[in-house]
Short mmCIF file of C-alpha atoms in Angstrom, two decimals:
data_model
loop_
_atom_site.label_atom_id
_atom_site.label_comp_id
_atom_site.label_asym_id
_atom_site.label_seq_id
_atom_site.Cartn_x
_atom_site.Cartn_y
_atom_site.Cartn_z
CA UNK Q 8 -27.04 10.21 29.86
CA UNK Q 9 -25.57 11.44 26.77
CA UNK Q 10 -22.27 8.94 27.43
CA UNK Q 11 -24.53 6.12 26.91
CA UNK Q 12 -25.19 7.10 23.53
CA UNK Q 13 -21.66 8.26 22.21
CA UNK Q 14 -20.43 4.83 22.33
CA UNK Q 15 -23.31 3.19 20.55
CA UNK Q 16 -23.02 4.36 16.97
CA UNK Q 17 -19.47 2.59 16.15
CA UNK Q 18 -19.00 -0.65 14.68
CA UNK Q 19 -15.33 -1.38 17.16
CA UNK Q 20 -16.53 -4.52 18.12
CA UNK Q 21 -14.80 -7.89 16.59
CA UNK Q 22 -17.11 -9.82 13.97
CA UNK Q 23 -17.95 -13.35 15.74
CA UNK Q 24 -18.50 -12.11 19.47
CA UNK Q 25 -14.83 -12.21 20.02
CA UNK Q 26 -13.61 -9.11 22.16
CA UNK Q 27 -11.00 -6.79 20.39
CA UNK Q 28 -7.71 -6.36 21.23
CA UNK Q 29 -7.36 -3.18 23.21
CA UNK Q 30 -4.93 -1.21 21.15
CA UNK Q 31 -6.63 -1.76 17.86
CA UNK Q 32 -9.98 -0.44 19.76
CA UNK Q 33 -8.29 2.51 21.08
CA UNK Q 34 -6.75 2.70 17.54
CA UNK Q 35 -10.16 2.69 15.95
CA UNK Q 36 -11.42 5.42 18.26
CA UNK Q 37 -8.66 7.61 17.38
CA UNK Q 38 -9.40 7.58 13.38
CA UNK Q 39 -13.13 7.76 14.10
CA UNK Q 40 -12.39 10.92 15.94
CA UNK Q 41 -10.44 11.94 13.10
CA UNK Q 42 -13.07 11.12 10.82
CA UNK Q 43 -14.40 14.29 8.81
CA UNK Q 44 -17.43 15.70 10.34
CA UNK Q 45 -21.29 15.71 8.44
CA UNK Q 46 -20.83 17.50 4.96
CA UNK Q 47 -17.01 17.30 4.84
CA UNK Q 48 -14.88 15.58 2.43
CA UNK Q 49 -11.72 14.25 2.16
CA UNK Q 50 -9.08 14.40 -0.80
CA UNK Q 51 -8.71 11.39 -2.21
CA UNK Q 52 -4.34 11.92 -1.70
CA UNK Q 53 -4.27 12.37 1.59
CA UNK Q 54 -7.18 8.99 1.83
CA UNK Q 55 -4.81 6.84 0.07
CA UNK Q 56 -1.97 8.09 2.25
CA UNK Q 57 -4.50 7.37 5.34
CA UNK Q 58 -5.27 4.33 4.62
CA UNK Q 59 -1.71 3.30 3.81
CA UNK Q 60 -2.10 2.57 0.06
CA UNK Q 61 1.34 4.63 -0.13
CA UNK Q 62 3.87 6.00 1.82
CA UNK Q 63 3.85 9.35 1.73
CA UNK Q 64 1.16 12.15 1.28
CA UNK Q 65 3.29 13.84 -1.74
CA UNK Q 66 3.67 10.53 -3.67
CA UNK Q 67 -0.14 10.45 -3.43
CA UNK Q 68 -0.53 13.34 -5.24
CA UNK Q 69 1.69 12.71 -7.66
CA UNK Q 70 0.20 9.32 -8.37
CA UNK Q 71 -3.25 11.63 -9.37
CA UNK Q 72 -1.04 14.27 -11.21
CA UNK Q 73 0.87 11.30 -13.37
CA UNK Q 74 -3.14 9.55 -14.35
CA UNK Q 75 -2.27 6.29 -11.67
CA UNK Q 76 -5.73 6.75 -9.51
CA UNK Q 77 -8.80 6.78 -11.06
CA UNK Q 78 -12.24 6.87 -8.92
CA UNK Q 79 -15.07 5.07 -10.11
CA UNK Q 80 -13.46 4.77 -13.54
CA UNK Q 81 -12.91 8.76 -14.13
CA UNK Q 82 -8.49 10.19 -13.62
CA UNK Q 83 -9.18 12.33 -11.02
CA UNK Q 84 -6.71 15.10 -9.21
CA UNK Q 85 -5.64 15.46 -6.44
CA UNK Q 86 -8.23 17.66 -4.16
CA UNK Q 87 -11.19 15.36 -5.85
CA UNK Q 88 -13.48 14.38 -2.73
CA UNK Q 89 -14.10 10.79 -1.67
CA UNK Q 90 -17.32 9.53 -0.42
CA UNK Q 91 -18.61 6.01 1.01
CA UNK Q 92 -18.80 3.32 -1.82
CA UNK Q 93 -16.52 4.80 -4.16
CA UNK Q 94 -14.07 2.62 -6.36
CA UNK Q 95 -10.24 3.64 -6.13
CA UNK Q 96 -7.84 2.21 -8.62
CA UNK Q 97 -4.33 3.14 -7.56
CA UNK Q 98 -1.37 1.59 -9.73
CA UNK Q 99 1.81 2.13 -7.71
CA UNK Q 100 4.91 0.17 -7.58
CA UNK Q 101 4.42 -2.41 -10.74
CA UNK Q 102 1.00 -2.76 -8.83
CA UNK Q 103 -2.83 -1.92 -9.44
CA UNK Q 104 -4.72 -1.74 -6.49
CA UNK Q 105 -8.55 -1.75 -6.48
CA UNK Q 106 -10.55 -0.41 -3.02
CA UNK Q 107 -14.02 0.10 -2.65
CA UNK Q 108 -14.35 3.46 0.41
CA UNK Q 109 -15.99 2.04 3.84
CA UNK Q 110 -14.80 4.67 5.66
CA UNK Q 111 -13.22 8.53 5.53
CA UNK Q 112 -10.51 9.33 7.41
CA UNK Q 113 -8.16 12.35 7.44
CA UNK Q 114 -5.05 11.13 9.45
CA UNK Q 115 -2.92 8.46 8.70
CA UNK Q 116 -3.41 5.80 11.15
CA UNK Q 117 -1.90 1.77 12.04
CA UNK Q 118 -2.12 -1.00 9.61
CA UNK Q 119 -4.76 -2.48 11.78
CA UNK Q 120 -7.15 0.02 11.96
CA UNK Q 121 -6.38 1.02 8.04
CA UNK Q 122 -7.67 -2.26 6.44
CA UNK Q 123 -11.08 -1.59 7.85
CA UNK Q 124 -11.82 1.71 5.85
CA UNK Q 125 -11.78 -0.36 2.70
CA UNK Q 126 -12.58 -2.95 1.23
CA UNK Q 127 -9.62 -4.72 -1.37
CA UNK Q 128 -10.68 -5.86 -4.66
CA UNK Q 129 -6.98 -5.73 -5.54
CA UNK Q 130 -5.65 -9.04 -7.41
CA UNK Q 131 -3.10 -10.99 -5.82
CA UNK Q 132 0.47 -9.68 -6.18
CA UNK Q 133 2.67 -11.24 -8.34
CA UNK Q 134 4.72 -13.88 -6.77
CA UNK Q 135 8.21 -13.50 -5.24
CA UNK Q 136 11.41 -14.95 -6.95
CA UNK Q 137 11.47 -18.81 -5.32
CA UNK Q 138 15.32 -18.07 -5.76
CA UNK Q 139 17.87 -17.54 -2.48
CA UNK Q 140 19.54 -14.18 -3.66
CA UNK Q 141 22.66 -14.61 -4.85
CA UNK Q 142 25.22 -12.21 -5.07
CA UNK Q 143 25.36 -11.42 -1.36
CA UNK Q 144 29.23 -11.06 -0.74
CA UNK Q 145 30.63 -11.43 2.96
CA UNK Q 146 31.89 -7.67 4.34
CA UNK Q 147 35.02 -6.39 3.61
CA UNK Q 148 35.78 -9.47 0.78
CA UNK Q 149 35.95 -7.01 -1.40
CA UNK Q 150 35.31 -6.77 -5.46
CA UNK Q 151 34.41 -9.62 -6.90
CA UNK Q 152 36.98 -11.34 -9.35
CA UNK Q 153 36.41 -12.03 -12.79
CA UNK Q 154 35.81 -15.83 -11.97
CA UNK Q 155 33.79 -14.58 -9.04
CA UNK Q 156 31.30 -12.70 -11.31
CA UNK Q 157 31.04 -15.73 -13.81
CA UNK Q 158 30.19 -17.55 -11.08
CA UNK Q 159 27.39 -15.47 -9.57
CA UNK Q 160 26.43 -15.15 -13.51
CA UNK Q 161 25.71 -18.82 -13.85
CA UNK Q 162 23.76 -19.17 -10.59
CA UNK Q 163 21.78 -16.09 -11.62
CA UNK Q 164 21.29 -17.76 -14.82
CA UNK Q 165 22.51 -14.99 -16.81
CA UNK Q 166 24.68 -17.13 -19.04
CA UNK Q 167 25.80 -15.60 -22.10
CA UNK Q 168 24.18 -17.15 -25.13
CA UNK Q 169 25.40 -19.81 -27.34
CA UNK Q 170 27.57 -20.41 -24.65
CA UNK Q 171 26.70 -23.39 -22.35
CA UNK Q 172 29.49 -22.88 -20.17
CA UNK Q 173 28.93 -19.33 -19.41
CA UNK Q 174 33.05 -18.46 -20.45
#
């Protein structure tokens, strides 16, 4: 009898009656199993390495050592301890990041499964060069010429000034 009740309490299921995929359900189980139990925390470092706001566990505490996440407003360090509804502000990588907390979670866990224990308040990221890259040589040409570099200079843009032709 119990069985019938362990399964009711998560929210798995896909919004709109649609039925999940089965790796992101099993994926879901998994981080609600690792999910603190009643009365524990979790640092807000190793929640923002969780939930895959960064890439490594270290660089999360850094980011609170440096002053780059703040929670609900206040710098916090480190070991501070999350709970539901609080506001993360992460800036990492030229980036700020704003989360709201829907969920605690201890171990990291898939992209999938990671976007549902917040929710992202962030504003869009900045847009991406419309450029092709230049400056991508063929292996084994070797170093570029002095012609060569002008060249790659003037389709960069990077034209000298008060120089038209870039010479």
């Amino acid at each position: 009898m119990a069985s019938e009740h362990d399964e009711g309490g998560h929210d798995a299921g896909a919004p709109g009656g649609e039925t999940p995929d089965p790796k992101t359900t099993a994926a879901i189980a998994a981080a609600e199993a690792a999910r603190p139990q009643h009365g524990e925390t979790v640092r807000v470092d190793s929640w923002i390495w969780a939930v895959r706001l960064i890439k490594t566990r270290s660089l999360g505490a850094t980011a609170c050592r440096g002053g780059h996440v703040r929670v609900n407003g206040e710098r916090v360090k480190p070991a501070h301890s999350l709970r539901v509804g609080d506001e993360v502000r992460l800036r990492h990588e030229g980036r700020e990041r704003i989360v709201v907390v829907k969920r605690l979670i201890r171990k990291r866990v898939g992209a999938p499964v990671a976007v549902q224990c917040y929710v992202d308040n962030s504003p869009p990221p900045p847009p991406r060069e419309a450029t092709a890259p230049a400056g991508i040589r063929d292996r084994g040409t070797g170093r570029p010429t002095k012609r060569d570099r002008r060249e790659l200079e003037r389709l960069r843009g990077l034209n000298a000034p008060g120089r038209p032709d870039g010479h």
